[in-house]
Short mmCIF file of C-alpha atoms in Angstrom, two decimals:
data_model
loop_
_atom_site.label_atom_id
_atom_site.label_comp_id
_atom_site.label_asym_id
_atom_site.label_seq_id
_atom_site.Cartn_x
_atom_site.Cartn_y
_atom_site.Cartn_z
CA MET A 14 21.58 17.00 20.16
CA ASN A 15 21.06 20.65 21.04
CA ASP A 16 18.27 22.64 19.39
CA VAL A 17 20.67 24.21 16.90
CA ASP A 18 21.61 20.78 15.53
CA LYS A 19 18.08 19.34 15.43
CA PRO A 20 16.24 19.36 12.10
CA VAL A 21 13.05 20.29 13.97
CA THR A 22 11.92 21.52 17.38
CA LEU A 23 8.58 21.50 19.17
CA ASP A 24 8.04 25.15 18.22
CA ARG A 25 8.65 24.38 14.57
CA ILE A 26 6.18 21.50 14.69
CA ARG A 27 3.60 23.76 16.31
CA ALA A 28 4.17 26.31 13.55
CA ALA A 29 3.68 23.57 10.96
CA ARG A 30 0.40 22.62 12.56
CA GLN A 31 -0.85 26.18 12.36
CA ALA A 32 0.20 26.39 8.71
CA ILE A 33 -1.47 23.18 7.53
CA SER A 34 -4.41 22.83 9.93
CA SER A 35 -7.02 24.23 7.55
CA GLN A 36 -5.81 22.17 4.59
CA VAL A 37 -5.35 18.64 5.93
CA MET A 38 -7.76 16.59 8.00
CA HIS A 39 -7.47 16.42 11.77
CA THR A 40 -8.03 12.68 11.62
CA PRO A 41 -9.96 10.71 14.26
CA PHE A 42 -8.01 9.17 17.14
CA LEU A 43 -10.32 6.51 18.50
CA PRO A 44 -10.31 3.65 21.01
CA ALA A 45 -10.25 0.15 19.54
CA PRO A 46 -11.75 -2.28 22.08
CA ARG A 47 -11.57 -5.25 19.71
CA LEU A 48 -7.83 -4.67 19.31
CA ASP A 49 -7.60 -4.41 23.11
CA ARG A 50 -8.86 -7.98 23.40
CA LEU A 51 -6.49 -9.12 20.69
CA THR A 52 -3.34 -7.53 22.18
CA GLY A 53 -3.89 -7.20 25.91
CA ALA A 54 -3.29 -3.44 25.71
CA GLU A 55 -5.57 -0.39 25.59
CA VAL A 56 -5.32 0.61 21.95
CA PHE A 57 -6.13 3.91 20.23
CA VAL A 58 -5.86 4.28 16.46
CA LYS A 59 -5.00 7.45 14.54
CA TYR A 60 -6.78 7.06 11.19
CA GLU A 61 -4.46 8.80 8.72
CA ASN A 62 -5.92 6.62 5.98
CA LEU A 63 -8.80 9.13 5.95
CA GLN A 64 -6.70 11.91 4.43
CA VAL A 65 -7.60 12.82 0.83
CA THR A 66 -4.70 10.76 -0.52
CA SER A 67 -5.24 8.10 2.18
CA ALA A 68 -1.91 8.65 3.95
CA PHE A 69 -0.12 10.87 6.45
CA LYS A 70 2.33 12.15 3.82
CA GLU A 71 0.09 15.13 3.09
CA ARG A 72 1.19 16.80 6.34
CA GLY A 73 4.87 17.02 5.51
CA ALA A 74 4.43 17.60 1.78
CA LEU A 75 2.02 20.49 2.32
CA ASN A 76 4.16 22.10 5.02
CA ARG A 77 7.16 22.05 2.66
CA LEU A 78 5.16 23.43 -0.26
CA LEU A 79 3.90 26.31 1.87
CA THR A 80 7.50 27.44 2.50
CA LEU A 81 8.26 27.96 -1.21
CA THR A 82 9.00 31.45 -2.41
CA ALA A 83 7.06 33.00 -5.28
CA ASP A 84 9.96 32.23 -7.63
CA GLU A 85 10.11 28.60 -6.47
CA ARG A 86 6.38 28.20 -6.98
CA ARG A 87 6.71 29.55 -10.50
CA ARG A 88 9.55 27.11 -11.29
CA GLY A 89 7.60 24.07 -10.07
CA VAL A 90 8.54 21.13 -7.90
CA ILE A 91 9.79 17.59 -8.40
CA ALA A 92 9.54 14.59 -6.11
CA MET A 93 10.56 10.97 -6.25
CA SER A 94 8.23 8.37 -4.83
CA ALA A 95 6.60 5.07 -5.64
CA GLY A 96 3.47 5.82 -3.66
CA ASN A 97 2.07 8.05 -0.93
CA HIS A 98 4.57 10.93 -1.06
CA ALA A 99 4.01 11.18 -4.80
CA GLN A 100 0.26 11.53 -4.38
CA ALA A 101 0.59 13.99 -1.51
CA VAL A 102 2.92 16.30 -3.44
CA ALA A 103 0.81 16.03 -6.58
CA TYR A 104 -2.48 16.77 -4.83
CA HIS A 105 -1.36 19.75 -2.76
CA ALA A 106 0.95 21.26 -5.40
CA VAL A 107 -1.83 21.35 -8.00
CA ARG A 108 -4.25 22.71 -5.41
CA LEU A 109 -1.77 25.52 -4.66
CA GLY A 110 -1.18 26.29 -8.33
CA ILE A 111 2.31 24.75 -8.41
CA ALA A 112 3.29 22.45 -11.29
CA PRO A 113 4.45 19.06 -9.92
CA THR A 114 6.66 16.49 -11.63
CA ILE A 115 6.79 13.06 -10.03
CA VAL A 116 9.45 10.50 -10.92
CA MET A 117 8.43 6.92 -10.24
CA PRO A 118 10.22 3.61 -10.95
CA VAL A 119 8.95 1.80 -14.04
CA THR A 120 7.96 -1.06 -11.71
CA THR A 121 5.43 1.11 -9.83
CA PRO A 122 1.95 -0.48 -9.89
CA HIS A 123 -0.27 1.09 -12.51
CA VAL A 124 -2.91 1.99 -9.92
CA LYS A 125 -0.42 4.27 -8.12
CA VAL A 126 0.79 5.84 -11.36
CA SER A 127 -2.80 6.53 -12.40
CA ALA A 128 -3.70 7.98 -8.99
CA THR A 129 -0.71 10.35 -9.05
CA ALA A 130 -1.40 11.47 -12.60
CA GLY A 131 -5.06 11.84 -11.67
CA TYR A 132 -4.18 14.63 -9.25
CA GLY A 133 -2.68 16.57 -12.17
CA ALA A 134 1.00 15.73 -11.88
CA ARG A 135 3.38 15.07 -14.75
CA VAL A 136 4.55 11.52 -14.08
CA VAL A 137 7.92 10.33 -15.37
CA LEU A 138 8.63 6.60 -15.20
CA GLU A 139 12.36 5.99 -15.03
CA GLY A 140 14.59 3.48 -13.27
CA GLU A 141 13.96 -0.06 -12.14
CA THR A 142 14.36 0.81 -8.45
CA VAL A 143 13.56 3.70 -6.12
CA ALA A 144 17.27 4.55 -5.98
CA GLU A 145 17.46 4.80 -9.77
CA ALA A 146 14.30 6.89 -9.85
CA ALA A 147 15.85 9.23 -7.25
CA LEU A 148 18.88 9.78 -9.49
CA ALA A 149 16.55 10.52 -12.39
CA ALA A 150 14.64 13.03 -10.28
CA GLU A 151 17.86 14.82 -9.34
CA ARG A 152 18.90 15.00 -12.99
CA ILE A 153 15.54 16.24 -14.24
CA GLY A 154 15.29 18.71 -11.39
CA ALA A 155 18.68 20.18 -12.24
CA GLU A 156 17.94 20.31 -15.97
CA GLU A 157 14.57 22.03 -15.50
CA ASN A 158 15.43 24.12 -12.41
CA LEU A 159 12.74 22.47 -10.27
CA VAL A 160 12.56 22.46 -6.46
CA PHE A 161 13.10 19.00 -5.01
CA ILE A 162 10.62 17.90 -2.32
CA HIS A 163 12.30 15.13 -0.35
CA PRO A 164 10.04 12.44 1.15
CA TYR A 165 11.73 12.49 4.58
CA ASP A 166 15.14 14.18 4.78
CA ASP A 167 13.80 17.73 5.03
CA GLY A 168 13.11 19.79 8.15
CA ASP A 169 9.79 21.16 6.91
CA VAL A 170 8.61 17.68 5.94
CA ILE A 171 9.66 16.28 9.32
CA ALA A 172 7.89 19.12 11.13
CA GLY A 173 4.70 18.46 9.20
CA GLN A 174 4.73 14.79 10.11
CA GLY A 175 5.34 15.68 13.75
CA THR A 176 1.92 17.34 13.94
CA LEU A 177 0.46 13.85 14.32
CA ALA A 178 1.94 13.54 17.81
CA LEU A 179 0.53 16.92 18.84
CA GLU A 180 -2.98 15.80 17.92
CA MET A 181 -2.62 12.39 19.57
CA LEU A 182 -1.32 13.69 22.90
CA GLU A 183 -3.84 16.51 23.07
CA GLU A 184 -6.63 13.95 22.87
CA ARG A 185 -4.94 11.22 24.93
CA PRO A 186 -2.31 12.79 27.22
CA ASP A 187 -2.27 9.56 29.23
CA LEU A 188 -0.70 7.50 26.41
CA ASP A 189 2.15 5.28 27.55
CA VAL A 190 3.45 4.24 24.12
CA ILE A 191 3.31 5.42 20.53
CA ALA A 192 4.15 2.89 17.79
CA VAL A 193 5.30 4.46 14.52
CA PRO A 194 6.18 2.93 11.12
CA VAL A 195 9.76 3.69 10.03
CA GLY A 196 11.04 4.03 6.48
CA GLY A 197 13.46 6.90 5.96
CA GLY A 198 12.49 8.20 9.40
CA GLY A 199 10.62 11.44 8.67
CA LEU A 200 7.44 10.43 10.49
CA ILE A 201 9.08 9.03 13.60
CA ALA A 202 11.65 11.86 13.83
CA GLY A 203 8.87 14.45 13.84
CA MET A 204 6.60 12.51 16.16
CA ALA A 205 9.36 11.60 18.62
CA THR A 206 10.49 15.23 18.80
CA ALA A 207 6.99 16.41 19.66
CA ALA A 208 6.06 13.52 21.92
CA LYS A 209 9.20 13.57 24.04
CA ALA A 210 9.01 17.37 24.43
CA LEU A 211 5.40 17.16 25.62
CA LYS A 212 5.75 13.98 27.68
CA PRO A 213 9.36 12.91 28.32
CA ASP A 214 8.41 9.54 29.83
CA ILE A 215 6.35 8.36 26.87
CA ARG A 216 7.86 5.44 24.98
CA VAL A 217 8.26 5.91 21.23
CA ILE A 218 8.66 2.61 19.41
CA GLY A 219 9.63 2.43 15.76
CA VAL A 220 8.61 -0.42 13.49
CA GLU A 221 10.44 -1.71 10.42
CA THR A 222 9.91 -4.74 8.27
CA ARG A 223 12.60 -7.33 8.86
CA MET A 224 13.34 -7.27 5.13
CA TYR A 225 14.36 -3.58 5.31
CA PRO A 226 15.96 -3.00 8.77
CA SER A 227 17.82 0.13 7.65
CA MET A 228 17.13 2.44 10.59
CA TRP A 229 17.47 -0.40 13.13
CA ALA A 230 20.89 -1.24 11.74
CA ALA A 231 22.00 2.39 11.46
CA VAL A 232 21.10 3.09 15.09
CA LYS A 233 23.16 0.07 16.15
CA GLY A 234 26.01 1.04 13.83
CA ILE A 235 25.97 -2.25 11.95
CA ASP A 236 25.51 -3.27 8.34
CA ALA A 237 22.33 -5.09 7.39
CA MET A 238 21.01 -6.53 4.17
CA ALA A 239 17.87 -4.84 2.87
CA GLY A 240 15.79 -6.08 -0.02
CA GLY A 241 12.94 -8.24 -1.22
CA ALA A 242 9.24 -7.98 -1.96
CA THR A 243 7.59 -6.86 1.26
CA LEU A 244 3.95 -6.11 1.96
CA ALA A 245 5.16 -2.89 3.61
CA GLU A 246 6.60 -1.29 0.48
CA GLY A 247 5.87 2.15 1.95
CA ILE A 248 8.68 1.67 4.50
CA ALA A 249 10.97 -0.43 2.29
CA VAL A 250 13.87 2.03 2.45
CA LYS A 251 17.44 0.82 2.12
CA VAL A 252 19.21 3.83 3.65
CA ALA A 253 18.19 5.71 6.80
CA GLY A 254 17.74 9.47 6.49
CA ARG A 255 20.75 11.66 7.14
CA GLN A 256 18.74 14.20 9.15
CA THR A 257 16.41 11.70 10.77
CA LEU A 258 18.96 9.18 12.05
CA PRO A 259 20.40 11.36 14.86
CA VAL A 260 16.88 12.17 16.08
CA VAL A 261 15.86 8.52 16.09
CA ARG A 262 19.07 7.53 17.84
CA GLU A 263 18.44 10.07 20.62
CA LEU A 264 14.68 9.95 21.11
CA VAL A 265 13.29 6.59 19.97
CA ASP A 266 13.25 3.96 22.72
CA THR A 267 13.50 0.90 20.49
CA ILE A 268 12.81 -0.33 16.97
CA VAL A 269 10.86 -3.55 16.45
CA LEU A 270 11.41 -5.67 13.35
CA VAL A 271 8.30 -7.44 12.08
CA ASP A 272 7.89 -10.40 9.74
CA GLU A 273 5.56 -10.54 6.76
CA SER A 274 3.16 -12.78 8.69
CA HIS A 275 2.82 -10.08 11.38
CA LEU A 276 2.04 -7.48 8.73
CA GLU A 277 -0.54 -9.71 7.06
CA ARG A 278 -2.23 -10.38 10.37
CA ALA A 279 -2.31 -6.65 11.18
CA VAL A 280 -3.78 -5.67 7.79
CA ASN A 281 -6.43 -8.36 8.22
CA ALA A 282 -7.22 -7.26 11.80
CA TYR A 283 -7.77 -3.66 10.72
CA LEU A 284 -10.13 -4.80 7.97
CA THR A 285 -12.09 -7.45 9.85
CA LEU A 286 -12.13 -5.91 13.34
CA GLN A 287 -11.90 -2.15 12.71
CA LYS A 288 -13.59 -2.18 9.28
CA THR A 289 -10.89 0.04 7.79
CA MET A 290 -8.24 -0.30 5.09
CA ALA A 291 -4.57 -0.41 6.01
CA GLU A 292 -1.65 -0.92 3.67
CA GLY A 293 1.27 -2.99 4.92
CA ALA A 294 3.28 -0.01 6.15
CA GLY A 295 0.17 1.53 7.66
CA ALA A 296 -0.42 -1.57 9.76
CA ALA A 297 3.18 -1.81 10.99
CA GLY A 298 2.42 -0.49 14.49
CA LEU A 299 -0.19 -3.17 15.10
CA ALA A 300 2.17 -5.75 13.59
CA ALA A 301 4.74 -4.78 16.24
CA MET A 302 2.18 -5.54 18.94
CA PHE A 303 1.90 -9.06 17.51
CA ALA A 304 5.67 -9.46 17.16
CA GLU A 305 6.66 -8.11 20.60
CA PRO A 306 3.52 -8.22 22.79
CA ASP A 307 5.39 -7.71 26.07
CA LEU A 308 6.39 -4.18 25.00
CA PHE A 309 2.74 -3.16 24.89
CA ARG A 310 0.66 -5.41 27.14
CA GLY A 311 -1.19 -3.54 29.89
CA ARG A 312 -0.27 -0.12 28.47
CA LYS A 313 -2.17 2.66 26.69
CA VAL A 314 -0.89 2.46 23.12
CA GLY A 315 -1.32 4.95 20.28
CA LEU A 316 -1.08 3.43 16.81
CA VAL A 317 -0.59 5.45 13.64
CA LEU A 318 -2.53 3.84 10.80
CA SER A 319 -0.34 5.76 8.41
CA GLY A 320 -1.89 4.78 5.08
CA GLY A 321 -4.60 2.77 3.39
CA ASN A 322 -3.39 2.49 -0.21
CA ILE A 323 -3.35 -1.25 -0.72
CA ASP A 324 -3.96 -3.22 -3.90
CA PRO A 325 -7.38 -4.91 -3.59
CA ARG A 326 -5.95 -8.16 -5.00
CA ILE A 327 -3.27 -8.23 -2.30
CA LEU A 328 -5.90 -7.50 0.33
CA ALA A 329 -8.06 -10.38 -0.89
CA SER A 330 -5.05 -12.70 -0.79
CA ILE A 331 -4.23 -11.63 2.77
CA MET A 332 -7.76 -12.34 3.92
CA MET A 333 -7.69 -15.84 2.44
CA ARG A 334 -4.27 -16.55 3.94
CA GLU A 335 -5.44 -15.44 7.38
CA LEU A 336 -8.50 -17.67 7.14
CA ALA A 337 -6.13 -20.53 6.36
CA ARG A 338 -3.87 -19.67 9.32
CA GLU A 339 -6.92 -19.63 11.58
CA GLU A 340 -8.00 -22.97 10.10
CA LYS A 341 -11.28 -21.50 8.94
CA ILE A 342 -10.30 -22.64 5.46
CA VAL A 343 -8.85 -26.14 5.28
CA ALA A 344 -7.59 -28.22 2.35
CA ILE A 345 -7.77 -32.00 2.49
CA ARG A 346 -6.91 -34.86 0.13
CA LEU A 347 -8.74 -38.18 0.04
CA ALA A 348 -7.95 -41.43 -1.77
CA ILE A 349 -11.34 -42.81 -2.79
CA PRO A 350 -12.78 -45.70 -4.81
CA ASP A 351 -13.74 -44.59 -8.32
CA ARG A 352 -17.37 -45.56 -8.39
CA PRO A 353 -20.67 -43.71 -8.86
CA GLY A 354 -22.03 -41.95 -5.79
CA THR A 355 -18.79 -41.67 -3.85
CA LEU A 356 -18.31 -37.96 -4.44
CA GLY A 357 -21.92 -37.26 -3.55
CA ALA A 358 -21.64 -39.25 -0.33
CA ILE A 359 -18.53 -37.32 0.71
CA THR A 360 -20.01 -33.90 -0.01
CA THR A 361 -23.17 -34.83 1.88
CA LEU A 362 -21.14 -36.00 4.86
CA ILE A 363 -19.18 -32.74 4.93
CA GLY A 364 -22.39 -30.71 4.67
CA ASP A 365 -24.04 -32.68 7.47
CA ALA A 366 -20.99 -31.95 9.64
CA GLY A 367 -21.43 -28.21 9.07
CA GLY A 368 -18.63 -27.73 6.54
CA ASN A 369 -18.95 -25.58 3.42
CA ILE A 370 -17.14 -26.85 0.32
CA LEU A 371 -15.31 -24.12 -1.60
CA GLU A 372 -13.46 -26.14 -4.22
CA VAL A 373 -13.21 -29.74 -5.44
CA SER A 374 -10.58 -31.34 -7.68
CA HIS A 375 -11.26 -34.92 -8.79
CA ARG A 376 -8.28 -36.72 -10.39
CA ARG A 377 -8.10 -40.24 -11.80
CA THR A 378 -4.67 -40.29 -13.51
CA VAL A 379 -2.41 -39.93 -10.48
CA LEU A 380 0.03 -42.84 -10.54
CA GLU A 381 0.09 -43.26 -6.75
CA ILE A 382 -3.64 -44.04 -6.84
CA PRO A 383 -4.81 -47.55 -7.89
CA ALA A 384 -6.42 -47.84 -11.34
CA LYS A 385 -9.85 -48.25 -9.75
CA GLY A 386 -9.32 -45.32 -7.41
CA ALA A 387 -9.20 -41.53 -7.57
CA SER A 388 -7.66 -38.64 -5.71
CA LEU A 389 -10.03 -36.03 -4.36
CA ASP A 390 -8.80 -32.60 -3.21
CA ILE A 391 -11.33 -30.55 -1.27
CA THR A 392 -11.01 -27.03 0.10
CA LEU A 393 -13.63 -26.39 2.73
CA GLU A 394 -14.73 -23.74 5.17
CA ALA A 395 -15.05 -24.52 8.88
CA ARG A 396 -15.83 -22.47 11.99
CA ASP A 397 -12.34 -23.01 13.40
CA GLY A 398 -9.60 -25.61 13.70
CA HIS A 399 -11.57 -27.75 16.15
CA HIS A 400 -14.55 -27.86 13.80
CA ALA A 401 -12.26 -28.79 10.88
CA GLU A 402 -10.93 -31.73 12.87
CA GLU A 403 -14.51 -32.85 13.61
CA ILE A 404 -15.23 -32.92 9.87
CA ILE A 405 -12.07 -34.88 9.14
CA ALA A 406 -12.92 -37.33 11.94
CA ALA A 407 -16.38 -37.87 10.42
CA LEU A 408 -14.79 -38.69 7.05
CA ARG A 409 -12.32 -41.10 8.61
CA ALA A 410 -15.12 -42.78 10.55
CA LYS A 411 -16.64 -43.68 7.19
CA GLY A 412 -13.40 -45.30 6.08
CA TYR A 413 -11.91 -42.51 3.98
CA GLY A 414 -8.20 -41.82 4.32
CA VAL A 415 -7.78 -38.07 4.80
CA GLU A 416 -4.58 -36.05 4.48
CA ARG A 417 -4.39 -32.40 5.53
CA LYS A 418 -2.94 -30.08 2.89
CA SER A 419 -1.80 -26.48 2.99
CA ALA A 420 -4.57 -24.14 1.90
CA GLU A 421 -2.12 -21.33 1.00
#
C-alpha cells in the first residue's frame, strides 16, 4: 500500500497523539519479571486497563470526536458496541458537551449497560447480536441525523489507537515483538503502522480467539466459522474491518489463534502475578505466549493489556478453574463404611497430611454403594499435584478406596 491508500500514516498517528495527550492517560509500560519466568521471554506490559473506562478504546474514540465540526457536535453522535467502545464514546462525548447515543444488543450484561449509561449516554437496547445492533444504530443514526462513530473502521479511530505503539517504542526502543489483540483490527492496524515505521524489523503479532478467527481467515483468503461464547468477547468480531484488513495483511507478521484455556490462564496470571485486572481480550497477548511460546522465547516482548472490564463472577470462576488445573484444588470420591466416626477419621487424616477441606458431600442412597456403605465426595486444597497425591496415598494406606474426580 502507498501512503495515499493507507487509512493512517505515522504523521497522522503523531498528530492524534498531540490531540489526545492531555485528555487520556499515558499509561505505564512496565517490566514484568514474574511473567518473564513464566514465559521465557523479557516481558513488558502496557497497562491500558488504567484508563478512566479501563480500556484502550478511549484513544481512538476521543481522536474521532475531536475531528467533529461544530454542526456535527450539535447533532450528536451514535455508536454501536457491547462494551469498551461504548463506554469510551459515552465518557468523552459527554465530557466534550456532545450528546451520545449508544446502541447495545439486548444480551449485553447489565453491568456494561449501567456503566455506559452512568457516563451520561442514552442507551438503546436493540437486537440479539452485535450485527443486529449495528443495523439498529445505522437506522437510528439516519433517522436522527447523528454522526456514527465506528469502533474500528475509521481512520481517526485507527490513528488514535496507534498512539499506543509510539509510547511503547519511545520507552522501550529495543523491543523485538509486540503482541496485540485483534477484533475488527483498529488497534493492530494503528499500532503496526506506527511500529513498522519507527522500527521496520520489529515483529507485530496479532492475537485472535480461535472461536472468532475472522482476521486470520481474511488474511489467508479463506472462509472460517466464527461464533460461540468466548471469554474474549471484546475481540469476538465475525467480519474483519474493510480499512484495517489491507494494513494487517501488509504489516502484521503473523496472527496467533488462542484457545479458551490460554485466555483463562492469562487472565489468572495477570491477577495473581501482576496484581491487575485483565478481561479476556485484554489478556490475549499473554495468552498467545502460552499458545505459541517459540514465537516469543528469548525476546523482548511488549504486551498490550488492552482492557480490564471483566465480570467479577467470571473472574472468580477462572481463578477456581486455574487452581484445579494446577491441582491445588482436588476432588476425590471415597466408598466408605457407614458407621459412626468414619467421616471424622477421614477429615482428621486429611488435615494431618496438610490438606484443607473445602467441601464435603455425604451420600447414602447411591445404588452402586452397599446398603451399609456410603459415598463421600470431598473437595480439598493442596499445595500442588504432588501434595495431593500424598494425601490420596495416606487415605489409601488406611484402606479407603479413592477415586479422583474433576474439580471443574
